[in-house]
Amino acid sequence: MTTSYTGTGDVDPAVREELDRLRDSIDNIDAAVVHMLAERFKCTQQVGHLKARHQLPPADPAREARQIERLRALAENAKLDPAFAEKFLNFIIAEVIRHHEGIAEDTVANHHSTPR
């Protein structure tokens, strides 16, 4: 077995190059994830405004359950831990519901403060 670590704090240049290449890819993927999440939240904000205008509840448990099931299947097909994918989606759903609740509160407050 060969080791790339010299023990002096230096890393073999070939290993450093590969590490840097992989980290560059990770950084690009992280940027893409952030941009995709931003686009997703733009859409969910629109959903929140539509729900508020039509007095629909901020949460939709049946849709959320379908989305979790769908994401778990996608994760399995992608060789990603489905439990991790579910936790990630639950985190996003909780944030979306929080946004929808805020939008609904603002809509009600604006409706009541508008002169008739």
Coordinates of C-alpha atoms in Angstrom, one line a residue:
M1 CA 0.0 0.0 0.0
T2 CA 1.4 3.4 -0.9
T3 CA 0.6 6.5 1.0
S4 CA 0.4 10.0 -0.4
Y5 CA 0.9 11.8 2.9
T6 CA 4.6 12.3 3.6
G7 CA 4.1 13.0 7.3
T8 CA 5.7 16.5 7.0
G9 CA 2.5 18.2 6.2
D10 CA 3.1 18.0 2.4
V11 CA 0.7 16.2 0.2
D12 CA 1.8 14.5 -3.0
P13 CA 1.2 17.0 -5.8
A14 CA -0.8 14.5 -7.8
V15 CA -3.1 13.9 -4.9
R16 CA -3.4 17.7 -4.3
E17 CA -4.3 18.1 -8.0
E18 CA -7.0 15.4 -7.8
L19 CA -8.3 16.8 -4.5
D20 CA -8.6 20.3 -6.0
R21 CA -10.3 19.0 -9.1
L22 CA -12.9 17.1 -7.0
R23 CA -13.4 20.1 -4.8
D24 CA -13.9 22.4 -7.8
S25 CA -16.7 20.0 -9.0
I26 CA -18.2 20.0 -5.5
D27 CA -18.2 23.8 -5.5
N28 CA -19.9 23.9 -8.9
I29 CA -22.5 21.4 -7.8
D30 CA -23.2 23.4 -4.6
A31 CA -23.7 26.6 -6.7
A32 CA -26.1 24.7 -8.9
V33 CA -28.0 23.4 -5.9
V34 CA -28.3 26.9 -4.5
H35 CA -29.6 28.3 -7.8
M36 CA -32.1 25.4 -8.2
L37 CA -33.4 26.0 -4.6
A38 CA -33.8 29.7 -5.4
E39 CA -35.8 28.8 -8.5
R40 CA -37.9 26.3 -6.5
F41 CA -38.6 28.9 -3.8
K42 CA -39.7 31.5 -6.4
C43 CA -42.3 29.0 -7.6
T44 CA -43.4 28.1 -4.1
Q45 CA -43.8 31.8 -3.2
Q46 CA -46.2 32.1 -6.2
V47 CA -48.1 29.1 -4.9
G48 CA -48.2 30.7 -1.4
H49 CA -49.7 33.9 -2.9
L50 CA -52.2 31.9 -4.9
K51 CA -53.2 29.9 -1.9
A52 CA -53.6 33.1 0.2
R53 CA -55.7 34.8 -2.4
H54 CA -58.1 31.8 -2.5
Q55 CA -57.9 31.1 1.3
L56 CA -56.4 27.7 0.8
P57 CA -54.4 26.2 3.7
P58 CA -50.6 26.8 3.7
A59 CA -49.9 23.0 4.0
D60 CA -51.1 20.2 1.7
P61 CA -50.3 17.0 3.5
A62 CA -51.5 14.7 0.7
R63 CA -49.3 16.5 -1.9
E64 CA -46.4 16.5 0.6
A65 CA -46.8 12.7 1.1
R66 CA -46.8 12.1 -2.7
Q67 CA -43.7 14.3 -3.1
I68 CA -41.9 12.4 -0.4
E69 CA -42.7 9.1 -1.9
R70 CA -41.7 10.4 -5.4
L71 CA -38.4 11.8 -4.0
R72 CA -37.6 8.6 -2.2
A73 CA -38.0 6.6 -5.4
L74 CA -35.8 9.1 -7.3
A75 CA -33.2 8.8 -4.6
E76 CA -33.2 5.1 -4.8
N77 CA -32.8 5.2 -8.6
A78 CA -29.9 7.7 -8.2
K79 CA -28.2 5.5 -5.5
L80 CA -28.8 8.2 -2.9
D81 CA -30.0 7.2 0.6
P82 CA -33.8 7.6 0.4
A83 CA -34.0 8.5 4.2
F84 CA -31.5 11.4 3.6
A85 CA -33.6 12.6 0.6
E86 CA -36.7 12.5 2.7
K87 CA -35.1 14.5 5.5
F88 CA -33.9 17.0 2.9
L89 CA -37.4 17.4 1.4
N90 CA -39.0 17.6 4.8
F91 CA -36.7 20.5 5.6
I92 CA -37.6 22.3 2.4
I93 CA -41.3 21.6 2.9
A94 CA -41.2 23.1 6.5
E95 CA -39.6 26.2 5.1
V96 CA -42.2 26.5 2.3
I97 CA -45.0 26.1 4.8
R98 CA -43.5 28.8 7.0
H99 CA -43.3 31.1 4.0
H100 CA -46.9 30.3 3.0
E101 CA -48.1 31.0 6.5
G102 CA -46.4 34.4 6.4
I103 CA -47.9 35.2 3.0
A104 CA -51.3 34.2 4.3
E105 CA -50.9 36.4 7.4
D106 CA -49.8 39.4 5.3
T107 CA -52.7 38.9 2.9
V108 CA -55.2 38.8 5.7
A109 CA -53.6 41.9 7.3
N110 CA -53.6 43.8 4.0
H111 CA -57.2 42.8 3.3
H112 CA -58.4 44.1 6.7
S113 CA -56.4 47.4 6.5
T114 CA -57.8 48.2 3.0
P115 CA -60.6 50.8 3.2
R116 CA -63.9 49.6 1.8

